[in-house]
Amino acid sequence: MTAKLVKTEAVVEGRTEVRWTLVEEDDTPEFEDGAPTRPVGEPTPRISARARTTGSARYTVDVALPGLLEAVVLRSPHANARVTSLDLDAARAVPGVRCVLGPGEGPEHAGSPLTDAPAFAGAAIAVVAADTPDAAEAGVAALAPEYEVLGFVSTIDDGFEKQDFLEEPTEHVRGDPDAALSAAEVTVEASYAVPAQLHNSLEPHAAVADWREDGLTVWSSTQAIFDARSTIADAFGLEPDQVRIICEFMGGGFGSKFGVGPQGLLAAELSRRARRPVRLVNSRREENLAAGFRTPAKMDYTIGASRDGRLEAVEATAMIGMGTGGWPFPVLEPVKSVYACPNLRLMTAPVRMNLGPSAAFRAPGVMEGTFGFEQALDELAEKVGIDPIEIRRLNHTENDPESGKPYTSKGLLKAYERAAELAGWEGRDGLRGDGRVRRGMGVASQYWWGAGGPPAYAEVRIGKSARPTVTVGLQDLGTGTMTACAVIASERLGIPAGEITVHAGDTSRIGHGPASGGSMTLASIAPAVRMAAHSVRTDILGLAADMFEIAASDLTLEDGEIRSVDGTLREPVTEVTGKLGNAWISGSGSRGPNPDGMNVNTFGCQIAQIAVDTGTGAVTVERVVAVHDIGRVVNPMGARSQVMGGVLQAIGFALMEERVVDPTTGTVVNAGLEDYKVPTIADVPEVVCEFVGDPDPHLRMGVKGLGEPPIIPTAAAIGNALAHALGVRLREAPYTPRRVLEALGA
Amino acid sequence: MRAFGYARPADAGEAAALLRAGARAMGGGTDLLTQLDRGILPADEVVDLRALGLSGIEHDGGGVRIGATTSVADVERDAGIGERFPGLRQAAGAVGSPQLREMGTVGGNLCQQVRCWYFRHPDLQCWLRGGETCYAQIGDHRKHGLEPGDCISVAPSDLAAALLVLDAEVETTGRRMPLADLYRKATAERRSTLVLEPGEFLTAVEVPRAPDASTYVIAGERAAWSFALVGVAAARFGDDVRMAAIGVSNLPRPLDPDDPAAGLPGLEMTRWKRRLLETLASDARAAVGR
């Protein structure tokens, strides 16, 4: 098979990346219209379900090696300070302590994760590795740090006032917004604010590093094993092949676990120095102080429209509370991309604050921006007297409004129609009632990327027992990607998905696979797995053709059998593979580039029905109808799980989750799960989930991503439902009893 | 978690001696361990009181006696309590999660520490922990109490509210007193909301008679497993209605049924809680039929 280098564009969470990548020629036939695709498109239980539920799954924190040292980090209690005294020698003298790193120390070729100028409460100052966790804690206590405490900034307004930006504010203009706004028949001004949401992955950030003469192995809870490998290799001046990253199972990441993080760098440096394996695991408190957050934002919109509800111009500003680091995510993307609007001015100011570095969090920027803009749009609908779904249809666009490029596929209008049907949208005004408990229904649109792209490689092997293995260079952060890989291979090989072993999460096994993020993973790897499986299928059928003297084109693989299309031959596939002895048949596959000149996006809409008790301020989400276009659905059971998870995480954002920073000390007061509330199973509403997208005609296999889409519109739909129920609009999330009662005049 | 010693004596005198020496008392440990983990009221030794034979529920005439180390789940499950003291059963069912109710004890629940994210902050030493500042009053006190004072944390015990309106008495190793007297405002000299002396611990709680009706209503931060933002208990004996609330003061607080928010002005940031208290008080009152 010939391979060639191609240039390809991939959109990663709003940023376009151009890459050169090596791809092989792919002669795998596409699915034919109406032809069976099973088990692709049929519900398949997660292949790791038993391991995860019985506890046999090994997470990074479970890795135990002989001679393992435990590391504990000293963190600043102050929001901004200078360390004036630190007794590293006292820590080193504590029995059981094997290695201590202080400020500025770390891998030779990377910035140190340890500082003597902590700029947030929770910043890492030193790390102690010892024989036991108790000894490491004692070592940390012996450091006896002293501080000069400095002033700090803990609110977006204060940061803006100081004009202290993490990056220069940006302005984006389309058309002539000033003229269009002043000429607009109707204008609406609306402001919204969202707090920092903390990831709270069930599995904390963790790394186990084992430095040996012949190389370094790091077990890392990471969403990107290959990025982790290059970070470690660069930091220690090693060749990539000398570094092996392993991530067998993950308990979530939600965007906060790209790369190896400071845990990986510090564990590796401690292991290098101590010549012992080292484990470094965040406590829940450390997770909530120093492992990232969805950025808080204040959004202001001025919308100009025609009397009949057509958008003429939008001026929008977003002030984003970045903390001490991170990347300003596209909070105003929904204004730019979801609807046709000829004139825009979008201003974004990423403000520095004395809080930890922010991190991507499931649909970063876009989810918060959807919360604001989709509610502002409802305010416009109300002002011009148009139904909220109708105003969205009216402003629908068939091309990307920024570039004019067509979409490869767009099922948004179909999503509105189906969601309205499923939710009973027509009867929404009858829900309200006039008693103490009011009800409401609200809608919001969803826009995200999700094309995936190269490089992504897969290998499929089959040996004499006909139990295939699929090897992919990715990691499964809990989304079920590995199960989807088994499903895809199963369709080509005619062997049940449950009998297929998927190897992932190990950089030493195969070449590059996608990061788990940006709704890109499955869309990237799916065609590569199918191509590799098809190659194996072709070889098996070729051997069978010789053995049974029937043309390969008249043979097929189904239910573990080789069958002739005329039904005369049914032989177990082991009749062929059994002859392999210790040999095997293998096939490789790679992901090709996305089409030029077109945008690949996912779309959808959700409708939320809520009840609000006007006496207690309690908001209950009763039902969420989620209808999305994600192209071909590989595993509807996994896809539904993703939607449930996204909706529930958004309910947390809408109703209860909020990092609270003490104005007096600048420290986080709810950095734990007692006061930082996430939803429990009792908060789960009825979720009606449907996918309306056709397989994308411009993508191999027609698969688009799903990780982000379900979390994007839920909170906005809840906000719109709450306004519908109360006749009062709440402008700040989360909608706690306090905010509801205050909005009602308490 | 910092290392500590653990004792599980079978003899009350031994337990009392350890406590007098500075150990902390443990029932199920559901509150204590989270405190020790953060260095709140630290101790080198923990005394588990569950081997002292203090568990069990006895119905006697009209009343009920509940041993201090009886689990909250056992209170929730007890048929007699469910039948005659529905408010107490509701309060037990409102505690934490099923796992926490299995572990948590009645005595521990009544003696748990206040809720306040400053009191529970590992890096701050607030007034109640012996420091100089009530950080809550100068900081973010959106969930705090409505009663003015040196400390605006809130009492979290659902059982305390339900038992207060039943005129419950508590028995300790040294004395017997009305439940209301177990609590008192902390002072500059004595930074504790409990009256227990060193070495003294709860052995039982007794309710003398069943009410004609009782209830407990709670508003939390989510549908389950949340400390009460406000919890209100009510009981009616003939025409006499008693009410008490948690989440509004740093002690479980009796309420005037005719003016439940009296003496609970709140601050700008907590004014919403007055409305919540009024709603729940009205609901509770309606539930006991007056």
PDB file of N, CA and C in Angstrom, chain A residues 151-215:
ATOM      1  N   GLY A 151      -0.782  41.603  47.634  1.00  0.00           N
ATOM      2  CA  GLY A 151      -2.159  41.852  47.204  1.00  0.00           C
ATOM      3  C   GLY A 151      -2.543  40.918  46.065  1.00  0.00           C
ATOM      4  N   PHE A 152      -3.824  40.802  45.823  1.00  0.00           N
ATOM      5  CA  PHE A 152      -4.264  39.844  44.812  1.00  0.00           C
ATOM      6  C   PHE A 152      -5.497  40.361  44.086  1.00  0.00           C
ATOM      7  N   VAL A 153      -5.792  39.725  42.964  1.00  0.00           N
ATOM      8  CA  VAL A 153      -6.999  40.017  42.190  1.00  0.00           C
ATOM      9  C   VAL A 153      -7.829  38.748  42.125  1.00  0.00           C
ATOM     10  N   SER A 154      -9.085  38.825  42.580  1.00  0.00           N
ATOM     11  CA  SER A 154      -9.896  37.604  42.577  1.00  0.00           C
ATOM     12  C   SER A 154     -11.190  37.753  41.786  1.00  0.00           C
ATOM     13  N   THR A 155     -11.426  38.929  41.210  1.00  0.00           N
ATOM     14  CA  THR A 155     -12.647  39.077  40.403  1.00  0.00           C
ATOM     15  C   THR A 155     -12.287  39.592  39.011  1.00  0.00           C
ATOM     16  N   ILE A 156     -13.157  39.286  38.061  1.00  0.00           N
ATOM     17  CA  ILE A 156     -12.951  39.752  36.688  1.00  0.00           C
ATOM     18  C   ILE A 156     -12.921  41.281  36.653  1.00  0.00           C
ATOM     19  N   ASP A 157     -13.835  41.900  37.391  1.00  0.00           N
ATOM     20  CA  ASP A 157     -13.906  43.368  37.367  1.00  0.00           C
ATOM     21  C   ASP A 157     -12.606  44.001  37.859  1.00  0.00           C
ATOM     22  N   ASP A 158     -12.047  43.448  38.944  1.00  0.00           N
ATOM     23  CA  ASP A 158     -10.798  44.016  39.465  1.00  0.00           C
ATOM     24  C   ASP A 158      -9.655  43.833  38.470  1.00  0.00           C
ATOM     25  N   GLY A 159      -9.608  42.671  37.843  1.00  0.00           N
ATOM     26  CA  GLY A 159      -8.559  42.424  36.852  1.00  0.00           C
ATOM     27  C   GLY A 159      -8.677  43.361  35.673  1.00  0.00           C
ATOM     28  N   PHE A 160      -9.924  43.583  35.235  1.00  0.00           N
ATOM     29  CA  PHE A 160     -10.140  44.481  34.106  1.00  0.00           C
ATOM     30  C   PHE A 160      -9.765  45.907  34.484  1.00  0.00           C
ATOM     31  N   GLU A 161     -10.155  46.280  35.682  1.00  0.00           N
ATOM     32  CA  GLU A 161      -9.827  47.614  36.204  1.00  0.00           C
ATOM     33  C   GLU A 161      -8.318  47.856  36.158  1.00  0.00           C
ATOM     34  N   LYS A 162      -7.569  46.825  36.531  1.00  0.00           N
ATOM     35  CA  LYS A 162      -6.105  46.940  36.509  1.00  0.00           C
ATOM     36  C   LYS A 162      -5.526  46.795  35.105  1.00  0.00           C
ATOM     37  N   GLN A 163      -6.399  46.467  34.139  1.00  0.00           N
ATOM     38  CA  GLN A 163      -5.964  46.248  32.757  1.00  0.00           C
ATOM     39  C   GLN A 163      -4.860  45.192  32.692  1.00  0.00           C
ATOM     40  N   ASP A 164      -5.047  44.162  33.537  1.00  0.00           N
ATOM     41  CA  ASP A 164      -4.042  43.109  33.573  1.00  0.00           C
ATOM     42  C   ASP A 164      -4.576  41.923  32.772  1.00  0.00           C
ATOM     43  N   PHE A 165      -4.084  41.800  31.550  1.00  0.00           N
ATOM     44  CA  PHE A 165      -4.599  40.768  30.651  1.00  0.00           C
ATOM     45  C   PHE A 165      -3.575  39.660  30.458  1.00  0.00           C
ATOM     46  N   LEU A 166      -4.075  38.439  30.398  1.00  0.00           N
ATOM     47  CA  LEU A 166      -3.183  37.311  30.135  1.00  0.00           C
ATOM     48  C   LEU A 166      -2.698  37.349  28.696  1.00  0.00           C
ATOM     49  N   GLU A 167      -3.593  37.788  27.799  1.00  0.00           N
ATOM     50  CA  GLU A 167      -3.237  38.058  26.413  1.00  0.00           C
ATOM     51  C   GLU A 167      -3.915  39.367  26.051  1.00  0.00           C
ATOM     52  N   GLU A 168      -3.442  40.036  24.997  1.00  0.00           N
ATOM     53  CA  GLU A 168      -4.080  41.267  24.564  1.00  0.00           C
ATOM     54  C   GLU A 168      -5.549  40.995  24.207  1.00  0.00           C
ATOM     55  N   PRO A 169      -6.447  41.866  24.622  1.00  0.00           N
ATOM     56  CA  PRO A 169      -7.833  41.714  24.181  1.00  0.00           C
ATOM     57  C   PRO A 169      -7.914  41.742  22.649  1.00  0.00           C
ATOM     58  N   THR A 170      -8.880  41.030  22.112  1.00  0.00           N
ATOM     59  CA  THR A 170      -9.010  40.953  20.662  1.00  0.00           C
ATOM     60  C   THR A 170     -10.336  41.540  20.213  1.00  0.00           C
ATOM     61  N   GLU A 171     -10.350  42.008  18.968  1.00  0.00           N
ATOM     62  CA  GLU A 171     -11.584  42.510  18.386  1.00  0.00           C
ATOM     63  C   GLU A 171     -11.769  41.844  17.035  1.00  0.00           C
ATOM     64  N   HIS A 172     -12.964  41.422  16.765  1.00  0.00           N
ATOM     65  CA  HIS A 172     -13.259  40.813  15.478  1.00  0.00           C
ATOM     66  C   HIS A 172     -14.460  41.540  14.890  1.00  0.00           C
ATOM     67  N   VAL A 173     -14.309  42.065  13.658  1.00  0.00           N
ATOM     68  CA  VAL A 173     -15.402  42.821  13.049  1.00  0.00           C
ATOM     69  C   VAL A 173     -15.816  42.155  11.744  1.00  0.00           C
ATOM     70  N   ARG A 174     -17.108  42.068  11.555  1.00  0.00           N
ATOM     71  CA  ARG A 174     -17.659  41.630  10.262  1.00  0.00           C
ATOM     72  C   ARG A 174     -18.631  42.728   9.816  1.00  0.00           C
ATOM     73  N   GLY A 175     -18.514  43.163   8.575  1.00  0.00           N
ATOM     74  CA  GLY A 175     -19.439  44.177   8.043  1.00  0.00           C
ATOM     75  C   GLY A 175     -19.281  45.509   8.752  1.00  0.00           C
ATOM     76  N   ASP A 176     -20.384  46.192   8.918  1.00  0.00           N
ATOM     77  CA  ASP A 176     -20.377  47.525   9.532  1.00  0.00           C
ATOM     78  C   ASP A 176     -21.352  47.537  10.711  1.00  0.00           C
ATOM     79  N   PRO A 177     -20.893  47.029  11.839  1.00  0.00           N
ATOM     80  CA  PRO A 177     -21.835  46.873  12.970  1.00  0.00           C
ATOM     81  C   PRO A 177     -22.396  48.196  13.473  1.00  0.00           C
ATOM     82  N   ASP A 178     -21.607  49.278  13.447  1.00  0.00           N
ATOM     83  CA  ASP A 178     -22.104  50.552  13.981  1.00  0.00           C
ATOM     84  C   ASP A 178     -23.294  51.050  13.171  1.00  0.00           C
ATOM     85  N   ALA A 179     -23.110  51.074  11.859  1.00  0.00           N
ATOM     86  CA  ALA A 179     -24.188  51.555  10.997  1.00  0.00           C
ATOM     87  C   ALA A 179     -25.410  50.656  11.130  1.00  0.00           C
ATOM     88  N   ALA A 180     -25.176  49.328  11.136  1.00  0.00           N
ATOM     89  CA  ALA A 180     -26.299  48.394  11.178  1.00  0.00           C
ATOM     90  C   ALA A 180     -27.048  48.491  12.504  1.00  0.00           C
ATOM     91  N   LEU A 181     -26.310  48.707  13.590  1.00  0.00           N
ATOM     92  CA  LEU A 181     -26.978  48.820  14.891  1.00  0.00           C
ATOM     93  C   LEU A 181     -27.806  50.087  14.968  1.00  0.00           C
ATOM     94  N   SER A 182     -27.256  51.190  14.437  1.00  0.00           N
ATOM     95  CA  SER A 182     -28.026  52.427  14.566  1.00  0.00           C
ATOM     96  C   SER A 182     -29.231  52.418  13.619  1.00  0.00           C
ATOM     97  N   ALA A 183     -29.150  51.606  12.574  1.00  0.00           N
ATOM     98  CA  ALA A 183     -30.287  51.542  11.642  1.00  0.00           C
ATOM     99  C   ALA A 183     -31.310  50.476  12.046  1.00  0.00           C
ATOM    100  N   ALA A 184     -30.955  49.651  13.028  1.00  0.00           N
ATOM    101  CA  ALA A 184     -31.816  48.504  13.350  1.00  0.00           C
ATOM    102  C   ALA A 184     -33.175  48.952  13.880  1.00  0.00           C
ATOM    103  N   GLU A 185     -34.219  48.237  13.456  1.00  0.00           N
ATOM    104  CA  GLU A 185     -35.573  48.580  13.918  1.00  0.00           C
ATOM    105  C   GLU A 185     -35.769  48.216  15.382  1.00  0.00           C
ATOM    106  N   VAL A 186     -35.115  47.187  15.800  1.00  0.00           N
ATOM    107  CA  VAL A 186     -35.261  46.712  17.186  1.00  0.00           C
ATOM    108  C   VAL A 186     -33.874  46.456  17.759  1.00  0.00           C
ATOM    109  N   THR A 187     -33.649  46.881  18.978  1.00  0.00           N
ATOM    110  CA  THR A 187     -32.394  46.486  19.626  1.00  0.00           C
ATOM    111  C   THR A 187     -32.689  45.880  21.002  1.00  0.00           C
ATOM    112  N   VAL A 188     -31.816  44.962  21.373  1.00  0.00           N
ATOM    113  CA  VAL A 188     -31.904  44.325  22.689  1.00  0.00           C
ATOM    114  C   VAL A 188     -30.531  44.375  23.324  1.00  0.00           C
ATOM    115  N   GLU A 189     -30.486  44.795  24.571  1.00  0.00           N
ATOM    116  CA  GLU A 189     -29.221  44.726  25.304  1.00  0.00           C
ATOM    117  C   GLU A 189     -29.369  43.715  26.426  1.00  0.00           C
ATOM    118  N   ALA A 190     -28.392  42.864  26.535  1.00  0.00           N
ATOM    119  CA  ALA A 190     -28.515  41.798  27.537  1.00  0.00           C
ATOM    120  C   ALA A 190     -27.140  41.441  28.087  1.00  0.00           C
ATOM    121  N   SER A 191     -27.074  41.197  29.389  1.00  0.00           N
ATOM    122  CA  SER A 191     -25.813  40.809  30.029  1.00  0.00           C
ATOM    123  C   SER A 191     -26.000  39.504  30.772  1.00  0.00           C
ATOM    124  N   TYR A 192     -24.984  38.660  30.698  1.00  0.00           N
ATOM    125  CA  TYR A 192     -25.014  37.380  31.407  1.00  0.00           C
ATOM    126  C   TYR A 192     -23.663  37.119  32.051  1.00  0.00           C
ATOM    127  N   ALA A 193     -23.682  36.380  33.125  1.00  0.00           N
ATOM    128  CA  ALA A 193     -22.422  36.028  33.792  1.00  0.00           C
ATOM    129  C   ALA A 193     -22.449  34.556  34.179  1.00  0.00           C
ATOM    130  N   VAL A 194     -21.284  33.944  34.079  1.00  0.00           N
ATOM    131  CA  VAL A 194     -21.148  32.541  34.501  1.00  0.00           C
ATOM    132  C   VAL A 194     -19.939  32.423  35.425  1.00  0.00           C
ATOM    133  N   PRO A 195     -20.006  31.510  36.379  1.00  0.00           N
ATOM    134  CA  PRO A 195     -18.893  31.335  37.318  1.00  0.00           C
ATOM    135  C   PRO A 195     -17.891  30.311  36.791  1.00  0.00           C
ATOM    136  N   ALA A 196     -16.814  30.147  37.536  1.00  0.00           N
ATOM    137  CA  ALA A 196     -15.878  29.070  37.231  1.00  0.00           C
ATOM    138  C   ALA A 196     -16.519  27.747  37.613  1.00  0.00           C
ATOM    139  N   GLN A 197     -16.495  26.812  36.679  1.00  0.00           N
ATOM    140  CA  GLN A 197     -16.956  25.451  36.964  1.00  0.00           C
ATOM    141  C   GLN A 197     -15.708  24.574  37.091  1.00  0.00           C
ATOM    142  N   LEU A 198     -15.691  23.737  38.121  1.00  0.00           N
ATOM    143  CA  LEU A 198     -14.525  22.881  38.371  1.00  0.00           C
ATOM    144  C   LEU A 198     -14.788  21.495  37.795  1.00  0.00           C
ATOM    145  N   HIS A 199     -13.744  20.905  37.213  1.00  0.00           N
ATOM    146  CA  HIS A 199     -13.939  19.640  36.481  1.00  0.00           C
ATOM    147  C   HIS A 199     -14.407  18.514  37.397  1.00  0.00           C
ATOM    148  N   ASN A 200     -13.715  18.370  38.512  1.00  0.00           N
ATOM    149  CA  ASN A 200     -14.025  17.276  39.433  1.00  0.00           C
ATOM    150  C   ASN A 200     -14.147  15.931  38.730  1.00  0.00           C
ATOM    151  N   SER A 201     -13.165  15.601  37.903  1.00  0.00           N
ATOM    152  CA  SER A 201     -13.075  14.253  37.349  1.00  0.00           C
ATOM    153  C   SER A 201     -13.039  13.296  38.534  1.00  0.00           C
ATOM    154  N   LEU A 202     -13.737  12.168  38.421  1.00  0.00           N
ATOM    155  CA  LEU A 202     -13.736  11.244  39.557  1.00  0.00           C
ATOM    156  C   LEU A 202     -12.319  10.775  39.850  1.00  0.00           C
ATOM    157  N   GLU A 203     -11.539  10.525  38.798  1.00  0.00           N
ATOM    158  CA  GLU A 203     -10.136  10.161  38.997  1.00  0.00           C
ATOM    159  C   GLU A 203      -9.299  11.440  38.995  1.00  0.00           C
ATOM    160  N   PRO A 204      -8.537  11.675  40.049  1.00  0.00           N
ATOM    161  CA  PRO A 204      -7.740  12.904  40.065  1.00  0.00           C
ATOM    162  C   PRO A 204      -6.572  12.844  39.075  1.00  0.00           C
ATOM    163  N   HIS A 205      -5.946  13.988  38.861  1.00  0.00           N
ATOM    164  CA  HIS A 205      -4.712  14.025  38.073  1.00  0.00           C
ATOM    165  C   HIS A 205      -3.658  13.193  38.797  1.00  0.00           C
ATOM    166  N   ALA A 206      -2.980  12.351  38.045  1.00  0.00           N
ATOM    167  CA  ALA A 206      -2.049  11.432  38.693  1.00  0.00           C
ATOM    168  C   ALA A 206      -0.993  10.976  37.709  1.00  0.00           C
ATOM    169  N   ALA A 207       0.188  10.652  38.241  1.00  0.00           N
ATOM    170  CA  ALA A 207       1.251  10.068  37.418  1.00  0.00           C
ATOM    171  C   ALA A 207       2.093   9.146  38.277  1.00  0.00           C
ATOM    172  N   VAL A 208       2.552   8.076  37.635  1.00  0.00           N
ATOM    173  CA  VAL A 208       3.566   7.209  38.236  1.00  0.00           C
ATOM    174  C   VAL A 208       4.713   7.156  37.240  1.00  0.00           C
ATOM    175  N   ALA A 209       5.907   7.500  37.686  1.00  0.00           N
ATOM    176  CA  ALA A 209       7.054   7.527  36.769  1.00  0.00           C
ATOM    177  C   ALA A 209       8.107   6.531  37.221  1.00  0.00           C
ATOM    178  N   ASP A 210       8.683   5.852  36.244  1.00  0.00           N
ATOM    179  CA  ASP A 210       9.724   4.867  36.540  1.00  0.00           C
ATOM    180  C   ASP A 210      10.900   5.109  35.607  1.00  0.00           C
ATOM    181  N   TRP A 211      11.931   5.758  36.124  1.00  0.00           N
ATOM    182  CA  TRP A 211      13.117   6.117  35.335  1.00  0.00           C
ATOM    183  C   TRP A 211      14.111   4.966  35.392  1.00  0.00           C
ATOM    184  N   ARG A 212      14.452   4.432  34.247  1.00  0.00           N
ATOM    185  CA  ARG A 212      15.432   3.341  34.151  1.00  0.00           C
ATOM    186  C   ARG A 212      16.548   3.773  33.209  1.00  0.00           C
ATOM    187  N   GLU A 213      17.636   2.997  33.243  1.00  0.00           N
ATOM    188  CA  GLU A 213      18.769   3.285  32.367  1.00  0.00           C
ATOM    189  C   GLU A 213      18.336   3.347  30.896  1.00  0.00           C
ATOM    190  N   ASP A 214      17.423   2.425  30.535  1.00  0.00           N
ATOM    191  CA  ASP A 214      17.072   2.329  29.112  1.00  0.00           C
ATOM    192  C   ASP A 214      15.844   3.146  28.739  1.00  0.00           C
ATOM    193  N   GLY A 215      15.370   3.957  29.627  1.00  0.00           N
ATOM    194  CA  GLY A 215      14.233   4.786  29.245  1.00  0.00           C
ATOM    195  C   GLY A 215      13.316   5.081  30.411  1.00  0.00           C
TER     196      GLY A 215
END
